[in-house]
Amino acid sequence: TAKIQTSVFNGLGTGSTAAVYSAVDVRLFDFEDDSTGTTQAGYVSVSGADVFTTGLGYGFSSVVSDSTIDTAQTTAQEDLTREFVSAQSTRFSTEIANGDYAVSMVLSRPDDQLQQLSVVAEGATVIGSRSTTEVGYDVQTFNVTVSDGVLDLDISSLGGQFSLAGMEIRTQASLAVAVTVAAALGDQVADPDLAALTITGLAPAESTVTVTT
């Protein structure tokens, strides 16, 4: 929801427009071997030994394996995809406010073995059967609604083990927020991670302000 506040001085046509947004709820996880890993900037490091508790606020249902890709293959890789956790089946959970979210999973494939997996989010199947067919990594994004304060993701391999390198969880409303002001001021686009956007400029009196979210 955006709220617009405007003030116009008659004749001069000057004033300001402010768009106020709700705080963006974002979770960024880098899955790695925490004894040797280098965490991607801005991400929370999660090892295979991190089991979910309400005190920690995130983690797996039980301990899973964590691995580092052979250094010969990682010279050009980012910290997010350099390491990963792997399992045949597990649940990853994180405490988060109720609402609608877009989840992006970064799946690693360190060798030429075919990986197939399924993902159930909050009881609903969001990935029925996904194959990662090339060495490197693959990003899968899906939407989910949280209503109990905890996002639960049940991840299962359909053969062998899956490898999970990273995860981004963002409110769906934060993915694209734009503010359009009268033509005399030009279009103004808000950074979705900002809580407020203030626009100051010249425009005719009684200009129309349109907000698009």
PDB file of C-alpha atoms in Angstrom:
ATOM      1  CA  THR A   1       0.000   0.000   0.000  1.00  0.00           C
ATOM      2  CA  ALA A   2       1.358   3.416  -0.974  1.00  0.00           C
ATOM      3  CA  LYS A   3       0.339   6.678   0.636  1.00  0.00           C
ATOM      4  CA  ILE A   4       0.782   9.976  -1.216  1.00  0.00           C
ATOM      5  CA  GLN A   5       1.115  13.326   0.505  1.00  0.00           C
ATOM      6  CA  THR A   6       1.205  16.455  -1.661  1.00  0.00           C
ATOM      7  CA  SER A   7       1.414  20.180  -1.119  1.00  0.00           C
ATOM      8  CA  VAL A   8       1.037  22.853  -3.805  1.00  0.00           C
ATOM      9  CA  PHE A   9       1.630  26.589  -3.594  1.00  0.00           C
ATOM     10  CA  ASN A  10      -0.877  28.315  -5.891  1.00  0.00           C
ATOM     11  CA  GLY A  11       0.699  30.016  -8.843  1.00  0.00           C
ATOM     12  CA  LEU A  12       4.173  28.693  -8.178  1.00  0.00           C
ATOM     13  CA  GLY A  13       3.296  25.045  -8.705  1.00  0.00           C
ATOM     14  CA  THR A  14       6.017  23.858  -6.352  1.00  0.00           C
ATOM     15  CA  GLY A  15       5.757  21.168  -3.700  1.00  0.00           C
ATOM     16  CA  SER A  16       6.751  17.651  -2.862  1.00  0.00           C
ATOM     17  CA  THR A  17       5.389  14.156  -3.248  1.00  0.00           C
ATOM     18  CA  ALA A  18       6.178  11.336  -0.824  1.00  0.00           C
ATOM     19  CA  ALA A  19       5.433   7.645  -1.281  1.00  0.00           C
ATOM     20  CA  VAL A  20       5.550   5.607   1.906  1.00  0.00           C
ATOM     21  CA  TYR A  21       5.975   1.833   1.700  1.00  0.00           C
ATOM     22  CA  SER A  22       5.895  -1.011   4.175  1.00  0.00           C
ATOM     23  CA  ALA A  23       9.278  -2.372   5.241  1.00  0.00           C
ATOM     24  CA  VAL A  24      10.551  -5.081   2.921  1.00  0.00           C
ATOM     25  CA  ASP A  25      10.953  -8.528   4.515  1.00  0.00           C
ATOM     26  CA  VAL A  26      13.934 -10.280   2.918  1.00  0.00           C
ATOM     27  CA  ARG A  27      15.830 -13.463   3.816  1.00  0.00           C
ATOM     28  CA  LEU A  28      19.134 -14.255   2.077  1.00  0.00           C
ATOM     29  CA  PHE A  29      20.833 -17.587   2.855  1.00  0.00           C
ATOM     30  CA  ASP A  30      24.220 -18.940   1.712  1.00  0.00           C
ATOM     31  CA  PHE A  31      24.469 -22.699   2.304  1.00  0.00           C
ATOM     32  CA  GLU A  32      28.054 -23.781   2.916  1.00  0.00           C
ATOM     33  CA  ASP A  33      30.649 -25.574   4.989  1.00  0.00           C
ATOM     34  CA  ASP A  34      31.118 -22.923   7.676  1.00  0.00           C
ATOM     35  CA  SER A  35      34.593 -24.221   8.567  1.00  0.00           C
ATOM     36  CA  THR A  36      36.029 -23.339   5.150  1.00  0.00           C
ATOM     37  CA  GLY A  37      33.364 -21.269   3.408  1.00  0.00           C
ATOM     38  CA  THR A  38      33.367 -17.655   2.311  1.00  0.00           C
ATOM     39  CA  THR A  39      29.879 -16.226   2.733  1.00  0.00           C
ATOM     40  CA  GLN A  40      28.300 -14.161  -0.026  1.00  0.00           C
ATOM     41  CA  ALA A  41      28.128 -10.499   1.030  1.00  0.00           C
ATOM     42  CA  GLY A  42      24.779  -9.654   2.632  1.00  0.00           C
ATOM     43  CA  TYR A  43      23.793 -13.295   3.135  1.00  0.00           C
ATOM     44  CA  VAL A  44      23.399 -15.393   6.287  1.00  0.00           C
ATOM     45  CA  SER A  45      25.742 -18.390   6.420  1.00  0.00           C
ATOM     46  CA  VAL A  46      23.913 -21.706   6.921  1.00  0.00           C
ATOM     47  CA  SER A  47      25.793 -24.978   7.352  1.00  0.00           C
ATOM     48  CA  GLY A  48      24.401 -28.483   7.157  1.00  0.00           C
ATOM     49  CA  ALA A  49      24.651 -28.686  10.947  1.00  0.00           C
ATOM     50  CA  ASP A  50      22.216 -25.791  11.507  1.00  0.00           C
ATOM     51  CA  VAL A  51      19.024 -27.444  12.761  1.00  0.00           C
ATOM     52  CA  PHE A  52      15.913 -25.260  13.055  1.00  0.00           C
ATOM     53  CA  THR A  53      15.032 -23.889  16.492  1.00  0.00           C
ATOM     54  CA  THR A  54      12.901 -20.906  17.446  1.00  0.00           C
ATOM     55  CA  GLY A  55      16.019 -19.343  18.968  1.00  0.00           C
ATOM     56  CA  LEU A  56      18.028 -19.605  15.745  1.00  0.00           C
ATOM     57  CA  GLY A  57      15.050 -18.783  13.544  1.00  0.00           C
ATOM     58  CA  TYR A  58      16.117 -20.908  10.558  1.00  0.00           C
ATOM     59  CA  GLY A  59      17.615 -24.291   9.773  1.00  0.00           C
ATOM     60  CA  PHE A  60      17.048 -27.842   8.610  1.00  0.00           C
ATOM     61  CA  SER A  61      14.850 -30.525  10.180  1.00  0.00           C
ATOM     62  CA  SER A  62      17.989 -32.639  10.753  1.00  0.00           C
ATOM     63  CA  VAL A  63      21.706 -32.420  10.015  1.00  0.00           C
ATOM     64  CA  VAL A  64      22.618 -32.604   6.304  1.00  0.00           C
ATOM     65  CA  SER A  65      25.950 -32.781   4.476  1.00  0.00           C
ATOM     66  CA  ASP A  66      27.863 -29.702   3.356  1.00  0.00           C
ATOM     67  CA  SER A  67      30.502 -29.652   0.620  1.00  0.00           C
ATOM     68  CA  THR A  68      32.933 -27.472  -1.285  1.00  0.00           C
ATOM     69  CA  ILE A  69      33.277 -27.742  -5.049  1.00  0.00           C
ATOM     70  CA  ASP A  70      36.787 -28.728  -6.132  1.00  0.00           C
ATOM     71  CA  THR A  71      38.917 -25.543  -6.122  1.00  0.00           C
ATOM     72  CA  ALA A  72      39.964 -26.183  -9.710  1.00  0.00           C
ATOM     73  CA  GLN A  73      36.357 -25.477 -10.714  1.00  0.00           C
ATOM     74  CA  THR A  74      35.753 -22.460  -8.477  1.00  0.00           C
ATOM     75  CA  THR A  75      38.234 -19.808  -9.571  1.00  0.00           C
ATOM     76  CA  ALA A  76      35.524 -17.800 -11.377  1.00  0.00           C
ATOM     77  CA  GLN A  77      32.615 -18.659  -9.077  1.00  0.00           C
ATOM     78  CA  GLU A  78      30.886 -16.356  -6.645  1.00  0.00           C
ATOM     79  CA  ASP A  79      30.904 -17.164  -2.945  1.00  0.00           C
ATOM     80  CA  LEU A  80      27.195 -18.053  -3.137  1.00  0.00           C
ATOM     81  CA  THR A  81      27.709 -20.959  -5.556  1.00  0.00           C
ATOM     82  CA  ARG A  82      31.146 -22.122  -4.422  1.00  0.00           C
ATOM     83  CA  GLU A  83      29.738 -24.350  -1.662  1.00  0.00           C
ATOM     84  CA  PHE A  84      26.470 -26.133  -0.967  1.00  0.00           C
ATOM     85  CA  VAL A  85      24.569 -28.525   1.274  1.00  0.00           C
ATOM     86  CA  SER A  86      23.222 -31.807  -0.006  1.00  0.00           C
ATOM     87  CA  ALA A  87      20.672 -34.389   1.098  1.00  0.00           C
ATOM     88  CA  GLN A  88      18.243 -36.927  -0.248  1.00  0.00           C
ATOM     89  CA  SER A  89      15.339 -35.323   1.607  1.00  0.00           C
ATOM     90  CA  THR A  90      15.033 -32.563   4.203  1.00  0.00           C
ATOM     91  CA  ARG A  91      12.927 -29.642   5.408  1.00  0.00           C
ATOM     92  CA  PHE A  92      14.321 -26.110   5.561  1.00  0.00           C
ATOM     93  CA  SER A  93      12.386 -23.660   7.728  1.00  0.00           C
ATOM     94  CA  THR A  94      12.690 -19.988   8.574  1.00  0.00           C
ATOM     95  CA  GLU A  95      10.645 -17.718  10.792  1.00  0.00           C
ATOM     96  CA  ILE A  96       9.055 -14.947   8.742  1.00  0.00           C
ATOM     97  CA  ALA A  97       6.037 -12.653   8.910  1.00  0.00           C
ATOM     98  CA  ASN A  98       2.782 -13.905   7.399  1.00  0.00           C
ATOM     99  CA  GLY A  99       2.312 -12.864   3.793  1.00  0.00           C
ATOM    100  CA  ASP A 100       3.023 -13.677   0.153  1.00  0.00           C
ATOM    101  CA  TYR A 101       6.622 -14.396  -0.836  1.00  0.00           C
ATOM    102  CA  ALA A 102       8.738 -15.205  -3.879  1.00  0.00           C
ATOM    103  CA  VAL A 103      11.382 -17.824  -3.127  1.00  0.00           C
ATOM    104  CA  SER A 104      14.443 -18.329  -5.334  1.00  0.00           C
ATOM    105  CA  MET A 105      16.502 -21.484  -4.770  1.00  0.00           C
ATOM    106  CA  VAL A 106      20.052 -21.668  -6.147  1.00  0.00           C
ATOM    107  CA  LEU A 107      20.721 -25.312  -6.996  1.00  0.00           C
ATOM    108  CA  SER A 108      24.327 -26.388  -7.454  1.00  0.00           C
ATOM    109  CA  ARG A 109      25.499 -29.144  -9.781  1.00  0.00           C
ATOM    110  CA  PRO A 110      29.199 -29.763  -9.178  1.00  0.00           C
ATOM    111  CA  ASP A 111      29.514 -32.725 -11.563  1.00  0.00           C
ATOM    112  CA  ASP A 112      27.825 -34.214 -14.599  1.00  0.00           C
ATOM    113  CA  GLN A 113      25.370 -36.360 -12.646  1.00  0.00           C
ATOM    114  CA  LEU A 114      21.727 -35.568 -13.394  1.00  0.00           C
ATOM    115  CA  GLN A 115      19.883 -34.067 -10.409  1.00  0.00           C
ATOM    116  CA  GLN A 116      16.113 -34.313 -10.086  1.00  0.00           C
ATOM    117  CA  LEU A 117      14.135 -32.885  -7.172  1.00  0.00           C
ATOM    118  CA  SER A 118      10.733 -31.795  -5.972  1.00  0.00           C
ATOM    119  CA  VAL A 119       9.806 -28.985  -3.562  1.00  0.00           C
ATOM    120  CA  VAL A 120       6.715 -28.678  -1.367  1.00  0.00           C
ATOM    121  CA  ALA A 121       6.203 -25.225   0.191  1.00  0.00           C
ATOM    122  CA  GLU A 122       3.711 -24.871   3.040  1.00  0.00           C
ATOM    123  CA  GLY A 123       2.055 -28.130   1.988  1.00  0.00           C
ATOM    124  CA  ALA A 124       1.701 -27.223  -1.708  1.00  0.00           C
ATOM    125  CA  THR A 125       3.864 -28.667  -4.487  1.00  0.00           C
ATOM    126  CA  VAL A 126       5.734 -25.810  -6.179  1.00  0.00           C
ATOM    127  CA  ILE A 127       8.309 -27.876  -8.079  1.00  0.00           C
ATOM    128  CA  GLY A 128       6.991 -31.264  -9.139  1.00  0.00           C
ATOM    129  CA  SER A 129      10.057 -32.580 -10.949  1.00  0.00           C
ATOM    130  CA  ARG A 130      12.994 -30.377 -11.836  1.00  0.00           C
ATOM    131  CA  SER A 131      16.144 -31.636 -13.552  1.00  0.00           C
ATOM    132  CA  THR A 132      19.481 -29.793 -13.372  1.00  0.00           C
ATOM    133  CA  THR A 133      21.241 -30.917 -16.522  1.00  0.00           C
ATOM    134  CA  GLU A 134      24.442 -28.864 -16.751  1.00  0.00           C
ATOM    135  CA  VAL A 135      27.436 -28.483 -14.478  1.00  0.00           C
ATOM    136  CA  GLY A 136      27.186 -25.155 -12.630  1.00  0.00           C
ATOM    137  CA  TYR A 137      24.049 -23.870 -10.960  1.00  0.00           C
ATOM    138  CA  ASP A 138      20.370 -23.351 -11.678  1.00  0.00           C
ATOM    139  CA  VAL A 139      17.906 -20.868 -10.110  1.00  0.00           C
ATOM    140  CA  GLN A 140      14.295 -21.889  -9.508  1.00  0.00           C
ATOM    141  CA  THR A 141      11.697 -19.317  -8.321  1.00  0.00           C
ATOM    142  CA  PHE A 142       8.185 -19.931  -6.988  1.00  0.00           C
ATOM    143  CA  ASN A 143       5.521 -18.149  -4.928  1.00  0.00           C
ATOM    144  CA  VAL A 144       4.269 -19.181  -1.515  1.00  0.00           C
ATOM    145  CA  THR A 145       1.884 -17.849   1.148  1.00  0.00           C
ATOM    146  CA  VAL A 146       2.884 -18.041   4.835  1.00  0.00           C
ATOM    147  CA  SER A 147       0.102 -17.989   7.434  1.00  0.00           C
ATOM    148  CA  ASP A 148       1.729 -19.459  10.586  1.00  0.00           C
ATOM    149  CA  GLY A 149       4.869 -17.335  10.989  1.00  0.00           C
ATOM    150  CA  VAL A 150       7.213 -20.050   9.668  1.00  0.00           C
ATOM    151  CA  LEU A 151       8.017 -20.876   6.041  1.00  0.00           C
ATOM    152  CA  ASP A 152       8.517 -24.641   5.607  1.00  0.00           C
ATOM    153  CA  LEU A 153      10.143 -26.014   2.446  1.00  0.00           C
ATOM    154  CA  ASP A 154      10.248 -29.790   1.988  1.00  0.00           C
ATOM    155  CA  ILE A 155      12.953 -30.611  -0.556  1.00  0.00           C
ATOM    156  CA  SER A 156      13.358 -34.134  -1.920  1.00  0.00           C
ATOM    157  CA  SER A 157      15.650 -35.724  -4.482  1.00  0.00           C
ATOM    158  CA  LEU A 158      14.012 -38.025  -7.001  1.00  0.00           C
ATOM    159  CA  GLY A 159      17.243 -40.004  -7.230  1.00  0.00           C
ATOM    160  CA  GLY A 160      20.543 -39.576  -5.428  1.00  0.00           C
ATOM    161  CA  GLN A 161      20.983 -36.230  -3.633  1.00  0.00           C
ATOM    162  CA  PHE A 162      20.174 -32.604  -4.453  1.00  0.00           C
ATOM    163  CA  SER A 163      22.672 -29.768  -3.839  1.00  0.00           C
ATOM    164  CA  LEU A 164      21.428 -26.415  -2.500  1.00  0.00           C
ATOM    165  CA  ALA A 165      23.809 -23.433  -2.651  1.00  0.00           C
ATOM    166  CA  GLY A 166      21.633 -20.422  -1.804  1.00  0.00           C
ATOM    167  CA  MET A 167      18.149 -19.055  -1.248  1.00  0.00           C
ATOM    168  CA  GLU A 168      16.434 -15.659  -1.493  1.00  0.00           C
ATOM    169  CA  ILE A 169      13.020 -15.024   0.082  1.00  0.00           C
ATOM    170  CA  ARG A 170      11.359 -11.678  -0.707  1.00  0.00           C
ATOM    171  CA  THR A 171       7.886 -10.272  -0.224  1.00  0.00           C
ATOM    172  CA  GLN A 172       6.089 -10.343  -3.560  1.00  0.00           C
ATOM    173  CA  ALA A 173       5.124  -6.684  -3.186  1.00  0.00           C
ATOM    174  CA  SER A 174       8.810  -5.722  -2.976  1.00  0.00           C
ATOM    175  CA  LEU A 175       9.688  -7.144  -6.378  1.00  0.00           C
ATOM    176  CA  ALA A 176       8.423  -4.151  -8.372  1.00  0.00           C
ATOM    177  CA  VAL A 177       7.298  -0.808  -7.021  1.00  0.00           C
ATOM    178  CA  ALA A 178       7.083   2.237  -9.278  1.00  0.00           C
ATOM    179  CA  VAL A 179       5.938   5.780  -8.650  1.00  0.00           C
ATOM    180  CA  THR A 180       4.803   7.954 -11.553  1.00  0.00           C
ATOM    181  CA  VAL A 181       4.471  11.729 -11.016  1.00  0.00           C
ATOM    182  CA  ALA A 182       3.025  14.338 -13.391  1.00  0.00           C
ATOM    183  CA  ALA A 183       4.838  14.637 -16.721  1.00  0.00           C
ATOM    184  CA  ALA A 184       6.411  17.933 -15.696  1.00  0.00           C
ATOM    185  CA  LEU A 185       8.378  16.060 -13.037  1.00  0.00           C
ATOM    186  CA  GLY A 186       9.046  12.943 -15.064  1.00  0.00           C
ATOM    187  CA  ASP A 187       8.679   9.323 -14.020  1.00  0.00           C
ATOM    188  CA  GLN A 188      10.198   8.405 -10.652  1.00  0.00           C
ATOM    189  CA  VAL A 189      10.973   4.795  -9.763  1.00  0.00           C
ATOM    190  CA  ALA A 190      11.344   3.796  -6.126  1.00  0.00           C
ATOM    191  CA  ASP A 191      14.008   1.407  -4.904  1.00  0.00           C
ATOM    192  CA  PRO A 192      11.940  -1.539  -3.543  1.00  0.00           C
ATOM    193  CA  ASP A 193      14.299  -1.834  -0.552  1.00  0.00           C
ATOM    194  CA  LEU A 194      13.577   1.765   0.563  1.00  0.00           C
ATOM    195  CA  ALA A 195      10.917   2.520   3.140  1.00  0.00           C
ATOM    196  CA  ALA A 196      10.121   5.923   1.596  1.00  0.00           C
ATOM    197  CA  LEU A 197      10.652   7.895  -1.586  1.00  0.00           C
ATOM    198  CA  THR A 198      10.505  11.695  -1.650  1.00  0.00           C
ATOM    199  CA  ILE A 199      10.255  13.631  -4.920  1.00  0.00           C
ATOM    200  CA  THR A 200      10.684  17.393  -5.100  1.00  0.00           C
ATOM    201  CA  GLY A 201      10.320  19.508  -8.250  1.00  0.00           C
ATOM    202  CA  LEU A 202       8.275  21.971 -10.297  1.00  0.00           C
ATOM    203  CA  ALA A 203       4.854  21.197 -11.741  1.00  0.00           C
ATOM    204  CA  PRO A 204       1.655  23.052 -12.609  1.00  0.00           C
ATOM    205  CA  ALA A 205      -0.776  23.641  -9.782  1.00  0.00           C
ATOM    206  CA  GLU A 206      -3.228  20.772  -9.139  1.00  0.00           C
ATOM    207  CA  SER A 207      -1.027  18.272 -11.003  1.00  0.00           C
ATOM    208  CA  THR A 208      -2.185  14.675 -10.985  1.00  0.00           C
ATOM    209  CA  VAL A 209      -0.073  12.154  -9.101  1.00  0.00           C
ATOM    210  CA  THR A 210      -0.385   8.493 -10.039  1.00  0.00           C
ATOM    211  CA  VAL A 211       1.065   5.671  -7.983  1.00  0.00           C
ATOM    212  CA  THR A 212       1.598   2.234  -9.523  1.00  0.00           C
ATOM    213  CA  THR A 213       2.586  -0.769  -7.390  1.00  0.00           C
TER     214      THR A 213
END
